[in-house]
Amino acid sequence: MKEKKTGSALRHNRWGYFFLIPFFVVFIVFQLIPLVTTIYNSFFEHYFKNGLTEIGPNFVGLENYKTLLGSGDVLIYFKNTMIMWVMGFVPQIILSLLLAAWFSDPSLRLKGKKFFQSVIYLPNLIMASAFSMLFFALFAETGPINSLLMQIGLISGPYKFLSHVVSTRALIAFMTCLMWFGNTTILLLAGMLGIDQSLYEAAQVDGASSTQIFFRITLPILRPILLYVVITSLIGGLQLFDVPQILTNGQGGPNRTTMTLIMYLNKHLYSKNYGIGGALSVILFFITGVLSIIVFRINTRSQQ
Amino acid sequence: MTEKKDDRKNKGFSLGVGTRRVIAYIVLVLLTILCLFWFYVLFVNATRSKAELIHGFTLIPSHYAAKNLYNLFHNSNLPILRGLLNSFLVATCTAVVSTYFSAMTAYAIHAYDFKFKKAAFTFILAIMMIPTQVTALGFLSLLRRINLMDSFIPLIVPAVAAPAVFFYMKQYMEANLPMELLESARIDGAGELRTFNQIALPMMKPAIAVQAIFSFVTSWNNYFIPALVLKSDSKKTLPILIATLRSADFLKFDMAQVYMFIFMAILPVIIVYLFMARSIVAGLTAGAVKG
């Protein structure tokens, strides 16, 4: 009887493998094989001269990487990407910490928390390209924001938002901040609600102020989640594409100061620069790979 | 009484609860305005005529919405109806495929014991963060080789392997799918696939609903890969049309139609969100990685 049971359990357990088949087949075909061909391509000279004559593929070793890193463009675009990430992330994390602290503070007895959370999360679900197109229309020279600013007398003539480096970058950073601070707030809130309330009560009895409690208790306990938020946001930041692509029509203007790494990759993909595009992909893969390992470590540690 | 006293005592180095509450409300209201302002202006401008739009900024809606919509739908340069249909088709299929197979993958890990179970689980979590952009080059050359360029299939099928959806399903199963129930189905002689389809899946409904919405929205908004895959005008999805709109000579365009287009592109998501916001936000925290 007992033997029979283990027999049937073993027979059933084979189904574990069957149920994994769709995931792994699709993963191998649409992610793993593409990843391998991408890496493979990065070692070959392969592009279309003037978009017509196919050059290569010729094996060139690390030549594509040398060309790519030697030209300096990649470093400029990396810098752009990072500057806009920081510009968006700093206000985002400050706002999110503040809001999460308020939402999780029972002594504040805030009403309508669910409403506010729903509202601040909304921009995250909005189509980034549509949002960016909206900002392009609103902040255009003849757009409503300029008319508003002139109507209230803040400026005398229209301000060309997209002709200045600071304002273009600021607009992109502002949009990403707006799209992501709700998400970050909810993540941090989940972490804060998990903190043992008795710690707070003890601190209050000892006469700690809310500021002290925040910096001495909440922040240290939140460290793993904060790290998770910073790194996932950094990975997301490296992928910045939709917003600047639409806002600047793929040009990264003014003068390539808002061109991001993925916009650059996109250009290579369009012009079928397999070699250089491959090398750029591999570099991005390694950067995100290292960052992902850190995220993965945090996840598995908190799982245990 | 004592509470008041405490407040006063703390005043030396901290603000009282009342003051902090007022500040919190002010900030929250300002942020609410900051989040909704753009969409409200979008709505207002989508209801105004081309001529009215030139007059500048206003917060009062006009009455040209129907006319703008009519003009937009009859604009031969901008196949928005086709775009809506394409986006809807791709996003719906993606949501179905992604939730069904992610539930299946999670079920494999949750309901069975096998040798590589832990390894498979760890592996799926490890590949969670690989961005699609870095494999796009190989992905496109694969599509060229197997003749799947300019097709919806490569936008839908890869959603079968969605580690984040899988992870959420797995978490949900741990809390809501008792093994005893599955055992009793087996004793009743139900096959394994049938047990999954008819017993496990119905119990996963809340998780499937939340993840279906997320998958739908992600696919609906997706721009990078579809823009590289879809070439013919009849197949373009909304984000690609928005990019076309952006690259068109802007001043020649009827701005009323531009606003109406953007409005139509985000309206479906906003409508779904109005009804589902509560469970979506709750679903976020449930799936979030927490300590």
Coordinates of C-alpha atoms in Angstrom, one line a residue:
Chain A
M1 CA 0.0 0.0 0.0
K2 CA 2.7 2.4 1.1
E3 CA 4.9 1.5 -1.8
K4 CA 2.1 2.1 -4.2
K5 CA 1.6 5.6 -2.8
T6 CA 5.2 6.7 -3.3
G7 CA 5.0 5.1 -6.7
S8 CA 2.0 7.3 -7.7
A9 CA 3.6 10.3 -6.1
L10 CA 6.7 9.8 -8.1
R11 CA 4.5 9.4 -11.2
H12 CA 2.7 12.6 -10.4
N13 CA 5.9 14.5 -9.7
R14 CA 7.0 13.9 -13.2
W15 CA 4.3 16.4 -14.1
G16 CA 6.4 19.1 -12.4
Y17 CA 8.8 18.9 -15.4
F18 CA 5.9 18.8 -17.9
F19 CA 4.4 22.0 -16.5
L20 CA 7.8 23.7 -16.7
I21 CA 8.2 23.0 -20.4
P22 CA 6.3 26.0 -21.8
F23 CA 8.3 28.5 -19.7
F24 CA 11.7 27.0 -20.5
V25 CA 11.0 26.4 -24.2
V26 CA 9.9 30.0 -24.6
F27 CA 12.7 31.3 -22.5
I28 CA 15.3 29.4 -24.5
V29 CA 13.9 30.3 -27.9
F30 CA 13.0 34.0 -27.3
Q31 CA 15.6 35.0 -24.7
L32 CA 18.5 32.7 -24.4
I33 CA 19.2 32.1 -28.1
P34 CA 18.8 35.8 -28.8
L35 CA 21.2 36.6 -25.9
V36 CA 23.8 34.1 -27.3
T37 CA 23.5 35.5 -30.9
T38 CA 23.8 39.0 -29.5
I39 CA 27.0 38.2 -27.8
Y40 CA 28.2 36.2 -30.9
N41 CA 27.4 39.2 -33.1
S42 CA 29.5 41.6 -31.0
F43 CA 32.7 39.8 -32.1
F44 CA 32.0 40.3 -35.8
E45 CA 32.2 43.2 -38.2
H46 CA 28.7 43.3 -39.7
Y47 CA 26.8 46.3 -40.8
F48 CA 25.2 47.9 -43.9
K49 CA 27.3 50.6 -45.6
N50 CA 25.0 53.5 -46.5
G51 CA 22.1 51.2 -45.5
L52 CA 22.6 49.1 -48.6
T53 CA 25.9 47.3 -49.0
E54 CA 26.3 44.5 -46.5
I55 CA 29.7 44.4 -44.9
G56 CA 30.8 41.2 -43.2
P57 CA 30.3 39.3 -41.1
N58 CA 34.0 39.1 -40.4
F59 CA 35.4 38.0 -37.1
V60 CA 37.2 40.9 -35.5
G61 CA 37.5 39.9 -31.9
L62 CA 37.1 42.8 -29.5
E63 CA 37.4 45.4 -32.2
N64 CA 33.7 46.5 -31.9
Y65 CA 34.2 47.1 -28.2
K66 CA 37.3 49.2 -28.8
T67 CA 35.5 51.2 -31.5
L68 CA 32.5 51.7 -29.2
L69 CA 34.4 52.7 -26.1
G70 CA 37.1 54.6 -28.1
S71 CA 34.6 57.0 -29.8
G72 CA 33.5 58.4 -26.5
D73 CA 29.9 58.6 -27.5
V74 CA 28.9 55.8 -25.3
L75 CA 30.4 57.6 -22.3
I76 CA 28.5 60.7 -23.1
Y77 CA 25.2 58.8 -23.4
F78 CA 26.0 56.9 -20.2
K79 CA 26.6 60.2 -18.4
N80 CA 23.3 61.6 -19.8
T81 CA 21.4 58.6 -18.7
M82 CA 22.9 58.7 -15.2
I83 CA 22.4 62.5 -14.8
M84 CA 18.7 62.1 -15.7
W85 CA 18.3 59.1 -13.4
V86 CA 19.8 61.0 -10.5
M87 CA 17.7 64.1 -11.2
G88 CA 14.6 61.9 -11.2
F89 CA 15.5 59.5 -8.4
V90 CA 16.6 61.9 -5.7
P91 CA 13.2 63.8 -5.4
Q92 CA 11.5 60.4 -6.0
I93 CA 13.1 58.7 -3.0
I94 CA 12.7 61.7 -0.7
L95 CA 9.0 62.0 -1.6
S96 CA 8.5 58.3 -1.3
L97 CA 10.2 58.0 2.1
L98 CA 8.1 60.9 3.4
L99 CA 4.8 59.6 2.1
A100 CA 5.5 56.0 3.2
A101 CA 6.4 57.3 6.7
W102 CA 3.1 59.3 6.9
F103 CA 1.0 56.4 5.5
S104 CA 2.5 54.0 8.0
D105 CA 2.3 56.3 11.0
P106 CA -0.8 55.3 13.0
S107 CA -0.6 58.4 15.3
L108 CA -1.2 60.7 12.3
R109 CA -4.6 59.0 11.6
L110 CA -4.6 60.1 7.9
K111 CA -7.9 59.7 6.1
G112 CA -8.2 58.7 2.5
K113 CA -4.9 56.8 2.4
K114 CA -6.1 54.4 -0.2
F115 CA -7.3 57.2 -2.4
F116 CA -4.0 59.0 -2.2
Q117 CA -2.1 55.8 -2.9
S118 CA -4.3 55.1 -5.9
V119 CA -3.7 58.6 -7.3
I120 CA 0.0 58.6 -6.9
Y121 CA 0.3 55.2 -8.5
L122 CA -1.8 56.2 -11.5
P123 CA 1.0 57.8 -13.6
N124 CA 2.9 54.5 -13.5
L125 CA 0.3 52.8 -15.6
I126 CA 0.1 55.6 -18.2
M127 CA 1.7 54.8 -21.5
A128 CA 5.1 56.5 -21.3
S129 CA 5.2 57.4 -24.9
A130 CA 1.7 59.0 -24.7
F131 CA 2.7 60.8 -21.5
S132 CA 5.8 62.1 -23.2
M133 CA 3.9 63.2 -26.3
L134 CA 1.5 65.0 -23.9
F135 CA 4.4 66.8 -22.3
F136 CA 5.8 67.7 -25.7
A137 CA 2.5 69.3 -26.7
L138 CA 2.0 71.0 -23.3
F139 CA 5.5 72.4 -23.1
A140 CA 5.8 73.4 -26.8
E141 CA 6.7 76.9 -27.6
T142 CA 3.0 77.7 -28.4
G143 CA 1.7 75.2 -25.9
P144 CA -0.6 75.7 -22.9
I145 CA 2.2 75.8 -20.3
N146 CA 3.9 78.7 -22.0
S147 CA 0.5 80.5 -22.3
L148 CA -0.2 79.8 -18.7
L149 CA 3.2 81.2 -17.6
M150 CA 2.6 84.3 -19.7
Q151 CA -0.9 84.7 -18.5
I152 CA 0.2 84.8 -14.9
G153 CA 3.0 87.1 -15.8
L154 CA 5.9 84.8 -14.9
I155 CA 7.6 85.2 -18.3
S156 CA 7.1 87.8 -21.0
G157 CA 7.8 85.6 -24.0
P158 CA 7.5 81.9 -24.6
Y159 CA 10.3 79.7 -23.1
K160 CA 11.7 77.1 -25.4
F161 CA 11.8 74.2 -23.0
L162 CA 13.2 71.7 -25.5
S163 CA 16.0 74.0 -26.7
H164 CA 17.8 74.2 -23.3
V165 CA 19.8 71.3 -21.8
V166 CA 18.6 71.8 -18.2
S167 CA 14.9 72.2 -19.0
T168 CA 14.9 69.2 -21.4
R169 CA 16.6 67.0 -18.9
A170 CA 14.5 68.3 -16.1
L171 CA 11.3 67.5 -18.0
I172 CA 12.4 63.9 -18.6
A173 CA 13.5 63.5 -15.0
F174 CA 10.3 65.1 -13.8
M175 CA 8.2 62.7 -15.9
T176 CA 10.1 59.6 -14.7
C177 CA 9.8 60.8 -11.1
L178 CA 6.1 61.4 -11.5
M179 CA 5.7 57.9 -13.0
W180 CA 7.7 56.1 -10.4
F181 CA 7.3 57.8 -7.0
G182 CA 4.0 56.1 -6.3
N183 CA 5.4 52.7 -7.0
T184 CA 8.4 53.4 -4.7
T185 CA 6.1 54.7 -2.0
I186 CA 4.0 51.6 -2.0
L187 CA 7.1 49.4 -1.9
L188 CA 8.6 51.3 1.1
L189 CA 5.2 51.4 2.8
A190 CA 5.0 47.6 2.7
G191 CA 8.4 47.5 4.3
M192 CA 7.5 50.1 7.0
L193 CA 4.2 48.3 7.9
G194 CA 6.3 45.2 8.5
I195 CA 8.3 46.9 11.2
D196 CA 7.4 45.8 14.7
Q197 CA 5.2 48.5 16.3
S198 CA 6.5 47.9 19.8
L199 CA 9.8 49.4 18.6
Y200 CA 8.0 52.7 17.9
E201 CA 6.1 52.5 21.2
A202 CA 9.3 52.0 23.2
A203 CA 10.9 54.9 21.4
Q204 CA 7.9 57.1 22.0
V205 CA 8.0 56.3 25.7
D206 CA 11.6 57.3 25.8
G207 CA 10.6 60.6 24.4
A208 CA 12.0 60.2 20.8
S209 CA 10.6 62.7 18.3
S210 CA 9.1 61.5 15.0
T211 CA 12.2 62.7 13.2
Q212 CA 14.4 60.8 15.5
I213 CA 12.3 57.7 15.2
F214 CA 12.4 58.0 11.4
F215 CA 16.2 58.3 11.2
R216 CA 17.1 56.0 14.1
I217 CA 14.6 53.2 13.7
T218 CA 12.7 53.2 10.4
L219 CA 15.6 53.9 8.0
P220 CA 18.1 51.4 9.5
I221 CA 15.4 48.6 9.4
L222 CA 14.5 49.6 5.9
R223 CA 18.0 49.4 4.5
P224 CA 17.6 46.1 2.5
I225 CA 14.4 47.5 0.9
L226 CA 16.0 50.8 0.2
L227 CA 18.9 49.1 -1.4
Y228 CA 16.4 47.0 -3.5
V229 CA 14.6 50.2 -4.5
V230 CA 17.8 52.0 -5.4
I231 CA 19.2 49.2 -7.5
T232 CA 16.0 48.3 -9.3
S233 CA 15.5 52.0 -10.1
L234 CA 19.0 52.1 -11.4
I235 CA 18.4 49.1 -13.6
G236 CA 15.2 50.8 -14.8
G237 CA 17.1 54.1 -15.2
L238 CA 19.6 52.5 -17.5
Q239 CA 16.7 51.4 -19.7
L240 CA 15.4 54.9 -20.0
F241 CA 14.0 55.1 -23.5
D242 CA 10.3 55.9 -24.2
V243 CA 10.1 59.3 -22.6
P244 CA 13.3 60.9 -24.1
Q245 CA 12.8 59.1 -27.4
I246 CA 9.3 60.6 -27.9
L247 CA 10.0 64.0 -26.3
T248 CA 13.1 64.6 -28.5
N249 CA 11.9 62.7 -31.5
G250 CA 14.8 60.2 -31.1
Q251 CA 17.4 63.0 -31.5
G252 CA 18.3 63.3 -27.8
G253 CA 18.3 67.1 -28.3
P254 CA 19.5 69.6 -27.6
N255 CA 22.8 68.6 -29.1
R256 CA 22.6 64.9 -27.9
T257 CA 22.5 65.9 -24.2
T258 CA 19.4 63.7 -23.5
M259 CA 20.4 60.8 -25.7
T260 CA 20.4 57.7 -23.5
L261 CA 22.2 54.4 -23.9
I262 CA 19.0 52.6 -25.1
M263 CA 18.2 55.3 -27.6
Y264 CA 21.7 54.8 -28.9
L265 CA 21.2 51.0 -29.1
N266 CA 17.8 51.6 -30.8
K267 CA 19.7 53.6 -33.5
H268 CA 22.0 50.7 -34.1
L269 CA 19.2 48.3 -34.2
Y270 CA 17.3 50.4 -36.9
S271 CA 20.4 50.7 -39.1
K272 CA 21.2 47.0 -38.6
N273 CA 24.7 47.7 -37.1
Y274 CA 24.9 44.1 -35.8
G275 CA 28.5 44.4 -34.6
I276 CA 28.5 47.6 -32.7
G277 CA 24.9 47.1 -31.6
G278 CA 25.9 43.7 -30.2
A279 CA 28.8 45.1 -28.3
L280 CA 26.7 47.8 -26.8
S281 CA 24.1 45.2 -25.8
V282 CA 26.7 43.1 -24.1
I283 CA 28.0 46.0 -22.2
L284 CA 24.5 46.9 -21.0
F285 CA 23.9 43.2 -20.2
F286 CA 26.9 43.1 -18.0
I287 CA 26.1 46.3 -16.1
T288 CA 22.5 45.2 -15.5
G289 CA 23.7 41.6 -14.7
V290 CA 26.0 42.8 -11.9
L291 CA 23.2 45.0 -10.5
S292 CA 20.7 42.1 -10.8
I293 CA 22.9 39.8 -8.8
I294 CA 22.8 42.3 -6.0
V295 CA 19.0 42.5 -6.2
F296 CA 18.8 38.7 -6.4
R297 CA 21.0 38.4 -3.2
I298 CA 18.6 40.8 -1.4
N299 CA 15.6 38.8 -2.6
T300 CA 16.9 35.4 -1.6
R301 CA 18.1 36.7 1.8
S302 CA 14.7 38.2 2.6
Q303 CA 13.0 35.0 1.5
Q304 CA 14.8 32.9 4.1
Chain B
M1 CA -5.7 65.6 28.2
T2 CA -2.5 63.6 28.5
E3 CA -2.1 63.4 24.8
K4 CA -2.2 67.2 24.6
K5 CA 0.4 67.4 27.3
D6 CA 2.7 65.0 25.4
D7 CA 2.4 67.1 22.3
R8 CA 3.5 70.2 24.2
K9 CA 6.4 68.3 25.7
N10 CA 7.6 67.3 22.3
K11 CA 7.3 70.7 20.9
G12 CA 10.9 71.7 21.7
F13 CA 12.4 69.3 19.2
S14 CA 9.5 68.0 17.1
L15 CA 6.2 69.2 15.6
G16 CA 3.0 68.2 17.2
V17 CA 0.8 65.5 15.7
G18 CA -1.8 68.1 14.6
T19 CA 0.7 70.2 12.7
R20 CA 2.3 67.2 11.1
R21 CA -1.2 66.0 10.0
V22 CA -1.9 69.3 8.4
I23 CA 1.4 69.3 6.6
A24 CA 0.8 65.8 5.4
Y25 CA -2.6 66.7 4.0
I26 CA -1.3 69.8 2.3
V27 CA 1.6 67.8 0.6
L28 CA -0.8 64.9 -0.3
V29 CA -3.3 67.3 -1.9
L30 CA -0.5 69.1 -3.8
L31 CA 0.8 65.8 -5.1
T32 CA -2.6 64.7 -6.1
I33 CA -2.9 67.9 -8.1
L34 CA 0.5 67.4 -9.6
C35 CA -0.4 63.8 -10.7
L36 CA -3.8 64.7 -12.1
F37 CA -3.2 68.2 -13.5
W38 CA -1.6 66.9 -16.8
F39 CA -4.4 64.5 -17.5
Y40 CA -7.0 67.1 -16.7
V41 CA -5.4 69.6 -19.1
L42 CA -5.3 66.8 -21.7
F43 CA -9.0 66.1 -21.2
V44 CA -9.8 69.8 -21.5
N45 CA -7.7 70.3 -24.6
A46 CA -9.2 67.2 -26.2
T47 CA -12.6 68.9 -26.0
R48 CA -11.4 72.2 -27.5
S49 CA -11.4 73.1 -31.2
K50 CA -8.2 73.9 -33.1
A51 CA -9.0 77.6 -33.0
E52 CA -9.7 77.6 -29.3
L53 CA -6.4 75.8 -28.6
I54 CA -4.5 78.7 -30.1
H55 CA -6.0 81.1 -27.6
G56 CA -4.0 79.5 -24.8
F57 CA -4.4 77.8 -21.5
T58 CA -7.8 77.2 -19.8
L59 CA -9.2 74.7 -17.2
I60 CA -12.7 74.9 -18.6
P61 CA -13.7 72.1 -21.1
S62 CA -15.2 73.0 -24.4
H63 CA -17.7 71.1 -26.5
Y64 CA -15.7 69.9 -29.5
A65 CA -14.9 66.4 -28.2
A66 CA -17.2 64.6 -30.6
K67 CA -16.0 66.6 -33.5
N68 CA -12.3 66.0 -32.6
L69 CA -13.0 62.3 -32.3
Y70 CA -14.8 62.3 -35.6
N71 CA -11.9 64.1 -37.3
L72 CA -9.4 61.8 -35.7
F73 CA -11.2 58.7 -36.8
H74 CA -11.4 60.0 -40.4
N75 CA -7.8 61.1 -40.5
S76 CA -6.3 58.9 -43.2
N77 CA -2.7 59.7 -42.1
L78 CA -3.3 58.3 -38.7
P79 CA -5.0 54.9 -38.5
I80 CA -6.0 55.2 -34.9
L81 CA -8.9 52.8 -35.0
R82 CA -6.6 50.2 -36.5
G83 CA -4.0 51.0 -33.8
L84 CA -6.6 50.7 -31.0
L85 CA -7.6 47.3 -32.4
N86 CA -4.0 46.1 -32.8
S87 CA -3.0 47.2 -29.3
F88 CA -6.1 45.7 -27.8
L89 CA -5.5 42.4 -29.6
V90 CA -1.9 42.1 -28.7
A91 CA -2.4 43.2 -25.1
T92 CA -5.3 40.8 -24.5
C93 CA -3.5 37.8 -25.9
T94 CA -0.4 38.8 -23.9
A95 CA -2.4 39.0 -20.7
V96 CA -4.1 35.6 -21.3
V97 CA -0.9 33.8 -22.3
S98 CA 1.2 35.4 -19.6
T99 CA -1.1 34.7 -16.7
Y100 CA -2.1 31.1 -17.8
F101 CA 1.5 29.9 -18.3
S102 CA 2.9 31.8 -15.3
A103 CA 0.3 30.1 -13.2
M104 CA 1.3 26.8 -14.8
T105 CA 5.0 27.4 -14.1
A106 CA 4.2 28.4 -10.5
Y107 CA 2.0 25.3 -10.1
A108 CA 4.9 23.1 -11.2
I109 CA 7.1 24.5 -8.5
H110 CA 4.3 24.6 -5.9
A111 CA 2.5 21.3 -6.3
Y112 CA 5.3 18.8 -7.2
D113 CA 8.5 17.5 -5.8
F114 CA 11.2 16.8 -8.3
K115 CA 14.9 16.9 -8.5
F116 CA 15.5 20.2 -10.1
K117 CA 12.7 22.0 -8.4
K118 CA 14.8 24.4 -6.3
A119 CA 17.3 25.0 -9.2
A120 CA 14.4 25.8 -11.5
F121 CA 12.9 28.2 -9.0
T122 CA 16.3 30.0 -8.4
F123 CA 16.9 30.2 -12.1
I124 CA 13.6 31.8 -12.8
L125 CA 14.2 34.4 -10.1
A126 CA 17.7 35.0 -11.4
I127 CA 16.6 35.9 -14.9
M128 CA 13.9 38.2 -13.6
M129 CA 15.9 41.3 -14.2
I130 CA 17.3 40.7 -17.7
P131 CA 15.9 43.6 -19.8
T132 CA 14.4 42.7 -23.2
Q133 CA 16.5 45.6 -24.7
V134 CA 19.8 43.8 -24.3
T135 CA 18.7 40.7 -26.2
A136 CA 16.7 42.7 -28.8
L137 CA 19.4 42.4 -31.4
G138 CA 19.5 38.6 -31.3
F139 CA 15.7 38.6 -31.0
L140 CA 15.3 40.5 -34.2
S141 CA 17.8 38.4 -36.1
L142 CA 15.9 35.3 -34.9
L143 CA 12.7 36.8 -36.1
R144 CA 14.2 37.5 -39.5
R145 CA 15.5 33.9 -39.7
I146 CA 12.1 32.3 -38.8
N147 CA 10.1 34.8 -40.8
L148 CA 8.2 36.3 -37.9
M149 CA 9.0 40.0 -38.5
D150 CA 6.0 42.2 -38.8
S151 CA 3.9 39.8 -36.9
F152 CA 2.1 39.9 -33.5
I153 CA 3.3 36.5 -32.5
P154 CA 6.8 37.6 -31.3
L155 CA 5.0 40.3 -29.2
I156 CA 2.7 37.7 -27.5
V157 CA 4.5 34.4 -27.2
P158 CA 7.5 35.6 -25.2
A159 CA 5.1 36.5 -22.4
V160 CA 4.8 32.8 -21.6
A161 CA 8.1 33.2 -19.7
A162 CA 7.3 36.1 -17.4
P163 CA 9.3 35.6 -14.2
A164 CA 7.7 38.5 -12.3
V165 CA 4.2 37.2 -13.0
F166 CA 5.4 33.7 -12.1
F167 CA 6.8 35.0 -8.8
Y168 CA 3.5 36.6 -7.8
M169 CA 1.5 33.5 -8.7
K170 CA 3.9 31.4 -6.6
Q171 CA 3.5 33.6 -3.6
Y172 CA -0.3 33.6 -4.0
M173 CA -0.4 29.8 -4.3
E174 CA 1.6 29.4 -1.1
A175 CA -1.0 31.3 0.8
N176 CA -4.2 30.2 -1.0
L177 CA -3.8 26.7 -2.6
P178 CA -3.7 24.0 0.0
M179 CA -2.1 20.7 -1.1
E180 CA -4.8 18.6 0.5
L181 CA -7.3 20.0 -2.0
L182 CA -5.1 18.9 -4.9
E183 CA -4.6 15.5 -3.3
S184 CA -8.3 14.9 -3.0
A185 CA -8.8 15.8 -6.7
R186 CA -6.2 13.2 -7.5
I187 CA -7.9 10.5 -5.4
D188 CA -11.0 11.3 -7.4
G189 CA -9.1 10.3 -10.4
A190 CA -8.7 13.7 -12.1
G191 CA -5.7 14.0 -14.4
E192 CA -2.9 16.4 -13.5
L193 CA -3.7 18.9 -16.3
R194 CA -7.4 18.7 -15.4
T195 CA -6.6 19.3 -11.7
F196 CA -4.6 22.4 -12.7
N197 CA -7.2 23.7 -15.1
Q198 CA -10.4 23.0 -13.2
I199 CA -9.3 23.1 -9.5
A200 CA -6.2 25.2 -9.1
L201 CA -6.9 27.9 -11.8
P202 CA -10.4 28.9 -10.5
M203 CA -8.9 29.3 -7.0
M204 CA -6.3 31.7 -8.5
K205 CA -8.9 34.1 -9.9
P206 CA -7.9 37.1 -7.8
A207 CA -4.2 36.7 -8.6
I208 CA -5.0 36.1 -12.2
A209 CA -7.1 39.2 -12.4
V210 CA -4.4 41.5 -11.0
Q211 CA -1.7 40.0 -13.1
A212 CA -3.8 40.0 -16.2
I213 CA -4.3 43.8 -15.8
F214 CA -0.6 44.4 -15.2
S215 CA 0.3 42.3 -18.3
F216 CA -2.3 44.0 -20.4
V217 CA -1.1 47.4 -19.4
T218 CA 2.5 46.6 -19.9
S219 CA 1.8 45.3 -23.3
W220 CA -0.5 48.1 -24.2
N221 CA 2.2 50.7 -23.3
N222 CA 5.1 48.7 -24.8
Y223 CA 7.0 50.7 -27.4
F224 CA 10.6 49.6 -27.8
I225 CA 10.2 46.0 -29.2
P226 CA 6.9 46.5 -31.1
A227 CA 8.5 49.5 -32.9
L228 CA 11.3 47.3 -34.1
V229 CA 9.1 44.3 -35.0
L230 CA 6.0 45.9 -36.6
K231 CA 6.7 47.5 -40.0
S232 CA 3.5 47.7 -42.0
D233 CA 1.0 50.5 -41.2
S234 CA -1.9 48.1 -40.8
K235 CA -0.1 46.4 -37.9
K236 CA 1.2 49.4 -35.9
T237 CA 0.1 49.6 -32.3
L238 CA -0.7 52.9 -30.5
P239 CA 2.8 53.7 -29.1
I240 CA 4.3 53.4 -32.6
L241 CA 1.6 55.7 -34.0
I242 CA 2.4 58.2 -31.2
A243 CA 6.0 58.2 -32.4
T244 CA 4.8 58.7 -35.9
L245 CA 2.7 61.6 -34.7
R246 CA 5.7 63.1 -33.0
S247 CA 7.9 62.9 -36.0
A248 CA 5.3 64.4 -38.3
D249 CA 5.6 68.0 -39.0
F250 CA 4.1 69.2 -35.8
L251 CA 2.7 72.6 -36.7
K252 CA 0.8 71.4 -39.7
F253 CA -1.1 69.0 -37.4
D254 CA -4.5 69.7 -35.9
M255 CA -3.5 70.0 -32.3
A256 CA -7.1 69.1 -31.2
Q257 CA -6.6 65.8 -32.9
V258 CA -3.2 65.3 -31.2
Y259 CA -4.7 65.8 -27.8
M260 CA -7.7 63.5 -28.6
F261 CA -5.3 60.8 -29.8
I262 CA -3.3 60.9 -26.6
F263 CA -6.5 60.9 -24.7
M264 CA -7.8 57.8 -26.5
A265 CA -4.4 56.0 -26.0
I266 CA -4.5 56.3 -22.2
L267 CA -8.3 56.2 -21.7
P268 CA -8.7 52.4 -21.5
V269 CA -6.1 52.1 -18.8
I270 CA -7.6 54.9 -16.8
I271 CA -11.1 53.3 -17.0
V272 CA -9.8 49.9 -15.8
Y273 CA -7.9 51.7 -13.1
L274 CA -11.0 53.5 -11.9
F275 CA -12.6 50.2 -11.2
M276 CA -9.7 48.2 -10.0
A277 CA -7.3 50.7 -8.3
R278 CA -7.9 49.2 -4.9
S279 CA -7.0 45.6 -5.8
I280 CA -4.2 46.8 -8.1
V281 CA -2.5 48.8 -5.4
A282 CA -3.1 45.9 -2.9
G283 CA -1.6 43.5 -5.5
L284 CA 1.5 45.6 -5.7
T285 CA 2.4 45.2 -2.1
A286 CA 1.5 41.5 -2.1
G287 CA 3.9 40.8 -4.9
A288 CA 6.5 43.2 -3.7
V289 CA 9.7 41.7 -2.3
K290 CA 9.6 42.4 1.3
G291 CA 11.5 41.4 4.4

